[in-house]
Tab-separated table of C-alpha atoms and ligand atoms in Angstrom:
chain	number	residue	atom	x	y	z
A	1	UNK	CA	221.326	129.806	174.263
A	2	UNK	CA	218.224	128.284	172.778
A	3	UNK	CA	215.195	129.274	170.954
A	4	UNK	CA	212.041	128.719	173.521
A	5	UNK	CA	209.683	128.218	170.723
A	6	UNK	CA	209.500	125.639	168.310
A	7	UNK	CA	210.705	126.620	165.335
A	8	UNK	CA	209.050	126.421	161.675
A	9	UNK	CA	211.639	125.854	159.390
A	10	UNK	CA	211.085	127.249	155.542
A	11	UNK	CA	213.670	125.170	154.274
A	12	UNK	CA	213.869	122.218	156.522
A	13	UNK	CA	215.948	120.046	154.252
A	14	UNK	CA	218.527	122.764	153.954
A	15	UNK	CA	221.660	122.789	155.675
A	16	UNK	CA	225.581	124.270	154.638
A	17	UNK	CA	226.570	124.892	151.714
A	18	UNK	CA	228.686	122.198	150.202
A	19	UNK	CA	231.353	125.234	149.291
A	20	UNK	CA	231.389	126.283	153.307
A	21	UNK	CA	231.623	122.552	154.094
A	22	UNK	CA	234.750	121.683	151.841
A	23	UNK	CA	236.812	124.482	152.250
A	24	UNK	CA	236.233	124.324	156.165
A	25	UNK	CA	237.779	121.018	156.208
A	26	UNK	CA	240.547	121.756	153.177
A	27	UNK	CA	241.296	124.796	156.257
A	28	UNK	CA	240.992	122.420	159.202
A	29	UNK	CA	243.434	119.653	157.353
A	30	UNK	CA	245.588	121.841	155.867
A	31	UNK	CA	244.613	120.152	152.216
A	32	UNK	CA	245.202	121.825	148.778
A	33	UNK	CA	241.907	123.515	148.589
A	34	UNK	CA	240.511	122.972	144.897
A	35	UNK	CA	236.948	122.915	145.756
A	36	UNK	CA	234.836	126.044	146.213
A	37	UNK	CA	235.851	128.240	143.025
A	38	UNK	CA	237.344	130.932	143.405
A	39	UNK	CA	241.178	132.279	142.339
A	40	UNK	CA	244.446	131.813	144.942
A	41	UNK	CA	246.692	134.286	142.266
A	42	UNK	CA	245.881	138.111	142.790
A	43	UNK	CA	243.577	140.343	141.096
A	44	UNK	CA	245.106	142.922	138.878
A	45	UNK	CA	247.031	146.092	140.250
A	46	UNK	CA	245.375	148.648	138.772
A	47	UNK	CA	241.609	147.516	139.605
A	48	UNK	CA	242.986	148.015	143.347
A	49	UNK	CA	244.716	151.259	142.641
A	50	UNK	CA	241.577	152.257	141.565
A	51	UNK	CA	239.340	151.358	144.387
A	52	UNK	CA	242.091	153.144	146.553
A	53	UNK	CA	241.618	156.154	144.218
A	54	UNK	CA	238.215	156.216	144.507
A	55	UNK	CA	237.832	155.941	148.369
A	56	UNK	CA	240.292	158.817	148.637
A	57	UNK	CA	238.265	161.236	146.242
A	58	UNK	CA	235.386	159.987	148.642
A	59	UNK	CA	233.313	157.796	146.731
A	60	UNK	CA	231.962	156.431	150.223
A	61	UNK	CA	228.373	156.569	150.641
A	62	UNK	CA	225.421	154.804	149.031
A	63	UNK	CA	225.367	154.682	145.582
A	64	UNK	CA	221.999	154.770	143.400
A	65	UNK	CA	219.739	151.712	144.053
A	66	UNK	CA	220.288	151.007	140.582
A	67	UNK	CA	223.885	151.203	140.773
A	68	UNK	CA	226.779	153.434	139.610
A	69	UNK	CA	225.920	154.987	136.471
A	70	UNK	CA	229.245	155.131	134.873
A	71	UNK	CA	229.598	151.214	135.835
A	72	UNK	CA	225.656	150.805	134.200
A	73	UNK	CA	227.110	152.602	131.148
A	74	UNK	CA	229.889	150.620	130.514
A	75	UNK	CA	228.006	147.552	130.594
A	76	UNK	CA	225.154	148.939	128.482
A	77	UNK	CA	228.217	149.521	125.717
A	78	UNK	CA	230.045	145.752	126.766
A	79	UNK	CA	226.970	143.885	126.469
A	80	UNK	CA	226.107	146.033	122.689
A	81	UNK	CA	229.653	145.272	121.636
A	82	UNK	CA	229.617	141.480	122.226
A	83	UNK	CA	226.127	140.543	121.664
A	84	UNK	CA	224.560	143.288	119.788
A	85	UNK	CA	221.809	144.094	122.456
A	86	UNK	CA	220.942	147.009	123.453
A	87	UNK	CA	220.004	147.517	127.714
A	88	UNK	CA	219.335	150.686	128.728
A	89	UNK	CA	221.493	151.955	131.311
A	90	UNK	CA	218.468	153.507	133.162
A	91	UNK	CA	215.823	151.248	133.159
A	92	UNK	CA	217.590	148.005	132.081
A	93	UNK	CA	220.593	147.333	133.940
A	94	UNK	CA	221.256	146.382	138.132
A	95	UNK	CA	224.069	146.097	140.136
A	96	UNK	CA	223.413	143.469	142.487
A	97	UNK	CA	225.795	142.219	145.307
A	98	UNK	CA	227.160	139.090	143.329
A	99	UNK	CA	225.279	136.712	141.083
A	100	UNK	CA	223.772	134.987	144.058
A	101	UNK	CA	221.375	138.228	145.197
A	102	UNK	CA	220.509	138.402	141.556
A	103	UNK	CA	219.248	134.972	141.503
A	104	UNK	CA	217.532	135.344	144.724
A	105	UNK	CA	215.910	138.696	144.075
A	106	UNK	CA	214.968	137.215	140.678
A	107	UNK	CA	213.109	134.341	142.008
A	108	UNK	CA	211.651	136.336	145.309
A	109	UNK	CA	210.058	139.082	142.149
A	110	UNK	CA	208.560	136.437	140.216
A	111	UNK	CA	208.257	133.232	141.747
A	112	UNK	CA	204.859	132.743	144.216
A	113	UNK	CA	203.356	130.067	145.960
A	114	UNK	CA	202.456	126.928	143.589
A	115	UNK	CA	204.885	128.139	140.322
A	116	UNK	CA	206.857	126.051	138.345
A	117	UNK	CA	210.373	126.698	137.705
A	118	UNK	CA	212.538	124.595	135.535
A	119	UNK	CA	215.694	123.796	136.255
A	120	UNK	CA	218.518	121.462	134.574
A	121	UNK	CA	220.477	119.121	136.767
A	122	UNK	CA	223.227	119.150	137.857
A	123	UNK	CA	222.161	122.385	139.176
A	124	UNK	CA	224.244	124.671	140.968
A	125	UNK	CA	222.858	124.995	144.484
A	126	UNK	CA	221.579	128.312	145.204
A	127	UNK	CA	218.542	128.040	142.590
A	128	UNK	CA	216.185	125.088	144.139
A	129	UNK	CA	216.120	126.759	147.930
A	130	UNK	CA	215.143	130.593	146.640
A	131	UNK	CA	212.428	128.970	144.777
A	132	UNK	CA	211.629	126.748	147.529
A	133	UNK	CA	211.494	129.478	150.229
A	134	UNK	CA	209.032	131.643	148.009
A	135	UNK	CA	206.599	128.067	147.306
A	136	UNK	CA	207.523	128.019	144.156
A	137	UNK	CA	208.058	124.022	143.125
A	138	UNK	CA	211.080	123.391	141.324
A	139	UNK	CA	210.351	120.995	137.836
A	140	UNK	CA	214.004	118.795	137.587
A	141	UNK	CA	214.891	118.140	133.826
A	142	UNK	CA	218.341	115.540	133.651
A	143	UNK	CA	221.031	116.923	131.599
A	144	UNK	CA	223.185	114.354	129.847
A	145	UNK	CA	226.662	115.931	130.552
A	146	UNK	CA	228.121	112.973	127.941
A	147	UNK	CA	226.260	114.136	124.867
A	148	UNK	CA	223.726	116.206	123.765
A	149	UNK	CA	223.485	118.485	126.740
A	150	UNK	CA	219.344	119.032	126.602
A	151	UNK	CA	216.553	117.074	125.422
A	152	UNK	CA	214.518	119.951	124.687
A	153	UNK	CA	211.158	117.628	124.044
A	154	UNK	CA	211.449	116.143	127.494
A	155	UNK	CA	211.182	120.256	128.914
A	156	UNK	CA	208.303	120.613	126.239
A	157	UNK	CA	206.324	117.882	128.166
A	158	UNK	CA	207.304	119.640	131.562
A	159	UNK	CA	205.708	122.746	130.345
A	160	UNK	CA	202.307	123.731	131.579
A	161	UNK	CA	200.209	127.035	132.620
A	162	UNK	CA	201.869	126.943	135.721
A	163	UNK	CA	205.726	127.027	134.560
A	164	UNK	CA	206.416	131.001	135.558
A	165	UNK	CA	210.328	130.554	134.956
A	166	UNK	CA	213.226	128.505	133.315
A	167	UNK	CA	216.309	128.966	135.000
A	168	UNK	CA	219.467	128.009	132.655
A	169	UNK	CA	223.488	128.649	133.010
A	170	UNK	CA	226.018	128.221	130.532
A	171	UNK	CA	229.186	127.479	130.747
A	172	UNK	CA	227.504	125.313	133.267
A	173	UNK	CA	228.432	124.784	137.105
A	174	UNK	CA	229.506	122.049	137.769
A	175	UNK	CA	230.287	119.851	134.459
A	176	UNK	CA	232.086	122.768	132.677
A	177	UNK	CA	229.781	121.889	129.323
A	178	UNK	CA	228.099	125.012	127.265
A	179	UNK	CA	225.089	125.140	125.482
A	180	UNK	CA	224.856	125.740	121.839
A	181	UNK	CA	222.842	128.339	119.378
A	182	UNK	CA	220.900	125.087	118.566
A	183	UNK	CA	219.863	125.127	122.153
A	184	UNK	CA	219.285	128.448	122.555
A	185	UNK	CA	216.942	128.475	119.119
A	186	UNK	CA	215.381	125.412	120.644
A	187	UNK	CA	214.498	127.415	123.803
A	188	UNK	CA	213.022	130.478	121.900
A	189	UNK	CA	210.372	128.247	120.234
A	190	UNK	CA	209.568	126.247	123.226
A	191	UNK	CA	208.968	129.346	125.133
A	192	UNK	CA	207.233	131.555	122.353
A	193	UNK	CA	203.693	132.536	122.876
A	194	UNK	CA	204.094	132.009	126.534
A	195	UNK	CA	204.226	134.470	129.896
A	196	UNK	CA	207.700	132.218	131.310
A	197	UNK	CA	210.522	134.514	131.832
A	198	UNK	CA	214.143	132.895	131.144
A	199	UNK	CA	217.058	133.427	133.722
A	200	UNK	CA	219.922	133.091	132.550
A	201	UNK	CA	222.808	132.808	135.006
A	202	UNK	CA	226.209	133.747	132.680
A	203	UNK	CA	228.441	134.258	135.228
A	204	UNK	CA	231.166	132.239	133.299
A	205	UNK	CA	230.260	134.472	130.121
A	206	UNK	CA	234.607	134.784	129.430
A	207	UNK	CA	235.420	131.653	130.739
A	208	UNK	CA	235.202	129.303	127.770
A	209	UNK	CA	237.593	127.276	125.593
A	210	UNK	CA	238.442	125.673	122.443
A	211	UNK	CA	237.280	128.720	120.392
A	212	UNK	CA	233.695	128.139	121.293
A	213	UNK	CA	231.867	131.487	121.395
A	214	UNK	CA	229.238	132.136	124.708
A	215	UNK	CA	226.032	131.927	123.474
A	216	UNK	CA	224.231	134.863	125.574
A	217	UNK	CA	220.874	134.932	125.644
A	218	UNK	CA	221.115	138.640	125.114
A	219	UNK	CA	222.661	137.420	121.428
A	220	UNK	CA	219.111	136.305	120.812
A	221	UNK	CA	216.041	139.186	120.933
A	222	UNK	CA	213.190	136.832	121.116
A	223	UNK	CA	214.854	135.345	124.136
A	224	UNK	CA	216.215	138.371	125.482
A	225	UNK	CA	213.072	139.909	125.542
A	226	UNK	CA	211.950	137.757	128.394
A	227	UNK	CA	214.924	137.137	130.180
A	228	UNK	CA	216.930	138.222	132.799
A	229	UNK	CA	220.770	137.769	132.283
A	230	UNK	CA	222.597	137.466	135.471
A	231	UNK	CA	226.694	138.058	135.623
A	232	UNK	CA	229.209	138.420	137.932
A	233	UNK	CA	232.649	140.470	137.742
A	234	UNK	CA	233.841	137.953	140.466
A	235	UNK	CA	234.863	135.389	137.862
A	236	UNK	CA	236.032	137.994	135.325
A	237	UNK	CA	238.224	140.318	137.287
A	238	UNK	CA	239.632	137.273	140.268
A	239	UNK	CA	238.014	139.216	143.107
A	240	UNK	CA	234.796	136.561	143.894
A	241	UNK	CA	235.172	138.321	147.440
A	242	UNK	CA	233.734	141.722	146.595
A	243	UNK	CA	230.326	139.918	145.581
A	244	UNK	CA	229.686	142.464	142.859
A	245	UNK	CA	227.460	141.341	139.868
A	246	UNK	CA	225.025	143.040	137.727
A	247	UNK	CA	221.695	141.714	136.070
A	248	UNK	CA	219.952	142.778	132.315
A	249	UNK	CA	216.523	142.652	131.590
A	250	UNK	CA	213.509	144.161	130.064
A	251	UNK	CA	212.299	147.324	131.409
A	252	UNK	CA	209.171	145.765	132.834
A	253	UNK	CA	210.793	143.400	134.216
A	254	UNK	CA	213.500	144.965	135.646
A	255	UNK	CA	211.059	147.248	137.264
A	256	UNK	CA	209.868	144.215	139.156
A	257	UNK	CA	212.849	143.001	139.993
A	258	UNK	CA	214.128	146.465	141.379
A	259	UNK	CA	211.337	146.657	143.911
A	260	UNK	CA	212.446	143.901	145.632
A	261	UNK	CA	216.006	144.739	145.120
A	262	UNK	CA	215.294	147.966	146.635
A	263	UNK	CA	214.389	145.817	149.879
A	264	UNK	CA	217.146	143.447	150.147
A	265	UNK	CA	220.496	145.188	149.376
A	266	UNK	CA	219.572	148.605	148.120
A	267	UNK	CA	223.063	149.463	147.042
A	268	UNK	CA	226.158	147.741	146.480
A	269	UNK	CA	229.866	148.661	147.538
A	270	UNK	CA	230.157	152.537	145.667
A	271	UNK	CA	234.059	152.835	145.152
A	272	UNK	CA	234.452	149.413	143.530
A	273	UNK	CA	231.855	150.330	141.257
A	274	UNK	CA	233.352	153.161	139.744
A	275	UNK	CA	236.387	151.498	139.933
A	276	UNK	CA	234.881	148.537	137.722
A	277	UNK	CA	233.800	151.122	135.729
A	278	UNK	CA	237.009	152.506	134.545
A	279	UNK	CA	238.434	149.277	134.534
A	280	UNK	CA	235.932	147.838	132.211
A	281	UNK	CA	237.587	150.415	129.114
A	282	UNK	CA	240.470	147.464	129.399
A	283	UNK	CA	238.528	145.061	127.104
A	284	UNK	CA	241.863	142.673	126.853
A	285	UNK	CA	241.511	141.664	130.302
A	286	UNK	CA	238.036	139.754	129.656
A	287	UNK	CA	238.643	139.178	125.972
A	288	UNK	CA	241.620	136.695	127.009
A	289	UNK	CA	240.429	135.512	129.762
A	290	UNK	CA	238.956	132.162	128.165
A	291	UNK	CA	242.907	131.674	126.908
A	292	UNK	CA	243.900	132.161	130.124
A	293	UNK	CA	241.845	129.722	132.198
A	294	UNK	CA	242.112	127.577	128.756
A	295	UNK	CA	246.045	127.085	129.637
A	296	UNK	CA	245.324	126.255	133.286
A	297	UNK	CA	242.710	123.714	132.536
A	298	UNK	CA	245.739	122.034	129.937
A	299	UNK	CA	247.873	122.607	133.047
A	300	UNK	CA	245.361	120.587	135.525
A	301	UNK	CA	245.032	117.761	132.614
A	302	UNK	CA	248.366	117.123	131.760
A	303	UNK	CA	249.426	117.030	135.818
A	304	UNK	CA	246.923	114.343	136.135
A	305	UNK	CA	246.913	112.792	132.974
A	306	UNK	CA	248.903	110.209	134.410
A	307	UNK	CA	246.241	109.506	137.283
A	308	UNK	CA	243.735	106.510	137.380
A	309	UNK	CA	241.268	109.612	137.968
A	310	UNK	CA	239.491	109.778	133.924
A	311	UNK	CA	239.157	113.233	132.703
A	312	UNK	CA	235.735	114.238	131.469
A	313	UNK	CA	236.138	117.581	128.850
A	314	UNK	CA	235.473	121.130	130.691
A	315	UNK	CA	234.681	123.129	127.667
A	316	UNK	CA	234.059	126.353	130.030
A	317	UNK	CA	234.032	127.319	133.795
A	318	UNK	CA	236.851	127.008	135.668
A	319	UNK	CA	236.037	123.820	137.050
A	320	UNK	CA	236.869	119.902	135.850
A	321	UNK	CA	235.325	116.741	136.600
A	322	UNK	CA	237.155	113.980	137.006
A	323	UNK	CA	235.614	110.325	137.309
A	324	UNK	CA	237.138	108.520	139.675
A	325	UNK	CA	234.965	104.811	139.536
A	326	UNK	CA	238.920	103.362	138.347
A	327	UNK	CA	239.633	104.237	141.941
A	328	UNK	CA	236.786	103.688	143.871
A	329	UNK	CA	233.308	102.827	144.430
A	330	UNK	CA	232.866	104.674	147.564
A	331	UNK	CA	229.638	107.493	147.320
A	332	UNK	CA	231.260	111.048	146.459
A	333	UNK	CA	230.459	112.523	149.369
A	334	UNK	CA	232.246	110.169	151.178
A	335	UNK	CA	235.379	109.904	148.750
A	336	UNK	CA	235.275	114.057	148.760
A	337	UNK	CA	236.065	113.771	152.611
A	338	UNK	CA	238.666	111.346	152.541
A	339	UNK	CA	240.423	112.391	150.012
A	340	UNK	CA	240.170	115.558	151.449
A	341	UNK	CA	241.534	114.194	154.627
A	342	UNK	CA	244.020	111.653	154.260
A	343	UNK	CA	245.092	112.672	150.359
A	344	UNK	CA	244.865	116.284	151.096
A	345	UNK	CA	243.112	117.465	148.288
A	346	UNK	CA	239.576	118.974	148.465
A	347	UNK	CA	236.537	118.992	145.911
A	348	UNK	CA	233.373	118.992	145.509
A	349	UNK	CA	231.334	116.324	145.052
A	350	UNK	CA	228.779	116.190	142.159
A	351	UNK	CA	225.581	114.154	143.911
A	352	UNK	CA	225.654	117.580	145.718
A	353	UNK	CA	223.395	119.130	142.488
A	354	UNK	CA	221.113	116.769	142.548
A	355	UNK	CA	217.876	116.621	144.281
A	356	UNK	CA	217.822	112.578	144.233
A	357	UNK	CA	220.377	109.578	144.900
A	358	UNK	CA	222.864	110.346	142.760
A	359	UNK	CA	225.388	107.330	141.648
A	360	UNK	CA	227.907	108.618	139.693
A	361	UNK	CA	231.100	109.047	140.836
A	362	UNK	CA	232.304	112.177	139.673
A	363	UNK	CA	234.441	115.343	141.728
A	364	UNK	CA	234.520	119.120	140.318
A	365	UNK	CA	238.145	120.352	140.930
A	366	UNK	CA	238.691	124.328	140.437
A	367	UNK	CA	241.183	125.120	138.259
A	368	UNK	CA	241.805	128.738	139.091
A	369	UNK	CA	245.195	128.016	140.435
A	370	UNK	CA	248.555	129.205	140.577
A	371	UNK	CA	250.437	126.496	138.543
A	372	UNK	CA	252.198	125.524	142.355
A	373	UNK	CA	248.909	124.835	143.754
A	374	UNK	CA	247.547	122.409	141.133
A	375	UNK	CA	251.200	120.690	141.167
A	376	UNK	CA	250.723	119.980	144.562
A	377	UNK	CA	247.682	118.664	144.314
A	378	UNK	CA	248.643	116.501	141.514
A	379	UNK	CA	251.407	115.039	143.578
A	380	UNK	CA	248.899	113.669	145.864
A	381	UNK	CA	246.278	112.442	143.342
A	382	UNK	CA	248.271	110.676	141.485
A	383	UNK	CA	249.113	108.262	144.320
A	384	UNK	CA	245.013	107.173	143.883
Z	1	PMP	N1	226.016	131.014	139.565
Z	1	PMP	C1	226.995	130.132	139.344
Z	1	PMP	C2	226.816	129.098	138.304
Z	1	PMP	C3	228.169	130.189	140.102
Z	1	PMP	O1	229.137	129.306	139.917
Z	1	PMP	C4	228.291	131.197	141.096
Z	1	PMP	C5	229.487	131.342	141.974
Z	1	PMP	N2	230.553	130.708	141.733
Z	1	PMP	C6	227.251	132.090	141.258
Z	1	PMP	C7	226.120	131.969	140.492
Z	1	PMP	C8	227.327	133.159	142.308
Z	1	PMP	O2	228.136	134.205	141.970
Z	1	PMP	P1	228.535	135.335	143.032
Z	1	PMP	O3	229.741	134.846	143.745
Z	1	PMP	O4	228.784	136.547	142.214
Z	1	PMP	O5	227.373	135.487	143.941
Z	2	LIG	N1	230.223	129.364	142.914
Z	2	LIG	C1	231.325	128.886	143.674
Z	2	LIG	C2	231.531	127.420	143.335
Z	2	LIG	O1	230.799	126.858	142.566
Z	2	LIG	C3	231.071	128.994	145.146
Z	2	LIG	C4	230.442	130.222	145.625
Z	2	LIG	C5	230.009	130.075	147.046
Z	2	LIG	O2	230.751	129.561	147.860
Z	2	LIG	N2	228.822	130.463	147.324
Z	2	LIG	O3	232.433	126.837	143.844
């Protein structure tokens, strides 16, 4: 069939995501898929036991717009326990349908026609087309992924009247660095005395190594106070496929960001909330979770330490670059698909988070592997 109009595209430079792309061919060539994150091991028993229980009691029907309350609750006391803030439960805290609606209905409440929104390259790729759809015009700020991560004076300059939002996210998608309480202090008094609201996208808040500690913005009450946090239990709990997340923020600004939450999911999946909810009381399962991923990103390293691929640190995330200019000077892109199909190993290639040419040659491998899966893998890259 076809349109008989023409057709006004909002995002005309826009096509698949990179994540549909590569694991559509890792599926069509039968490669080891190590590219679009997410777990191949299972999520644990009794979160599923759980959501079974819960459907059977008949938790079925639309929960509150705002989300289960018991689930609200027990973030309200997570969030107090490991960063000393305190959300309200009412007014201050939204289940959201993944990170990615948070993001979206974040931008779509704040973000108009004209606005500036910083964000940090690499970036990961859902930010620049929500703030492109609503005219907002994204302000690109370089990190430097082998050093210090942020040259806070070069945002200074960047800042004007128009800058309505500064999107951040640590550990960081794709290079696997974090950002520091330097950087965070740093951002407080660059943003002090201003109307810019902060988003801070924490989905890998557990997921970080080499007892470094997640700096939160929520940690910090002059940031907090004009930021919304963004999370995700898809990385914590294995189960990315339930796209269940939950957003803090400021009552006033969470009463924005509600009304247009209202509008584009309303409610998210009711048993697995409650079920999240109880599960939550089991604080072992997130508090070791940075060991755990810690051990499979040793695992990853020491299969392909032996490679001509050089390793570049992941100090969070479950994701690790690897340089492969030794091997080749083929674009990533390019190397990404035939390494994909003739080595039969899929990634993601970096240029991807960047809005211009991009000429390093770097791939993001996920690590969240069975030990198996990354052997396999191995087996094949080290023949590059
Ligand atoms: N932000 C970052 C940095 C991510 O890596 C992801 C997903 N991997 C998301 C947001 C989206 O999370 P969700 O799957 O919960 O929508
Ligand atoms: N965030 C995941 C990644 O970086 C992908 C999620 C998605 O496919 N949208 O690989």
């Amino acid at each position: 069939m076809k349109f008989p109009g023409s057709i006004h595209s909002k995002l005309p430079k826009v096509g698949t995501t990179i994540f549909t792309v590569m694991s559509g061919l890792a599926r069509q060539t039968g490669a080891v898929n190590l590219s679009q994150g997410f777990p191949d091991f299972s999520i644990p028993d009794r979160l599923v036991e759980l959501t079974h229980s819960y459907m059977k009691k008949g938790f079925n029907q639309y929960s509150p717009m705002q989300g289960a309350l018991p689930l609200r609750e027990a973030l309200a006391q997570k969030v107090e326990k490991l960063y000393t803030a305190k959300y309200n439960p009412d007014t201050e805290i939204t289940i959201t349908a993944g990170a990615t609606q948070a993001i979206y209905t974040a931008i779509s409440a704040f973000v108009s026609e004209g606005d500036e929104v910083v964000i940090f390259e690499p970036a990961y790729d859902c930010y620049v087309p929500a703030i492109e759809v609503h005219g907002g015009i994204p302000v690109y700020v370089q990190m430097n992924l082998a050093g210090e991560l942020i040259d806070w004076e070069k945002v200074k300059k960047l800042i004007s009247q128009r800058t309505r939002m500064i999107i951040i996210n640590t550990p960081h998608n794709p290079s696997g660095r974090v950002m520091s309480a330097g950087d965070m202090l740093k951002l407080q008094k660059l943003t002090e005395g201003t109307d810019i609201i902060i988003m801070s996208d924490e989905v890998y808040e557990h997921i970080i190594f080499d007892g470094m500690e997640h700096q939160s913005v929520a940690r910090y009450p002059r940031l907090a106070e004009r930021a919304i946090v963004v999370s995700s239990f898809g990385k914590t709990y294995h189960n990315t496929g339930w796209k269940i997340g939950h957003v803090l923020a400021p009552e006033e600004l969470m009463k924005e960001f509600r009304k247009v939450h209202q509008f584009n999911v309303f409610s998210v999946n009711t048993p697995a909330q409650f079920a999240l909810a109880d599960f939550l009381e089991d604080k072992d399962h997130y508090l070791e979770l940075g060991a755990f991923y810690q051990e499979k990103r040793d695992t990853f390293n020491r299969l392909i330490g032996e490679s001509r691929f050089k390793i570049r640190p992941s100090e969070g995330t479950y994701f690790q670059l690897l340089d492969y200019s030794d091997i080749s000077d083929e674009k990533d892109t390019d190397y990404a698909i035939r390494l994909t199909k003739e080595v039969g190993v899929a990634s993601i290639p970096v240029s991807v988070f960047y809005h211009e040419k991009n000429e390093d040659r770097f791939l993001r491998f996920c690590f969240a592997k069975e030990d198996e899966t990354m052997e396999k893998a191995a087996e094949k890259l080290l023949k590059q």
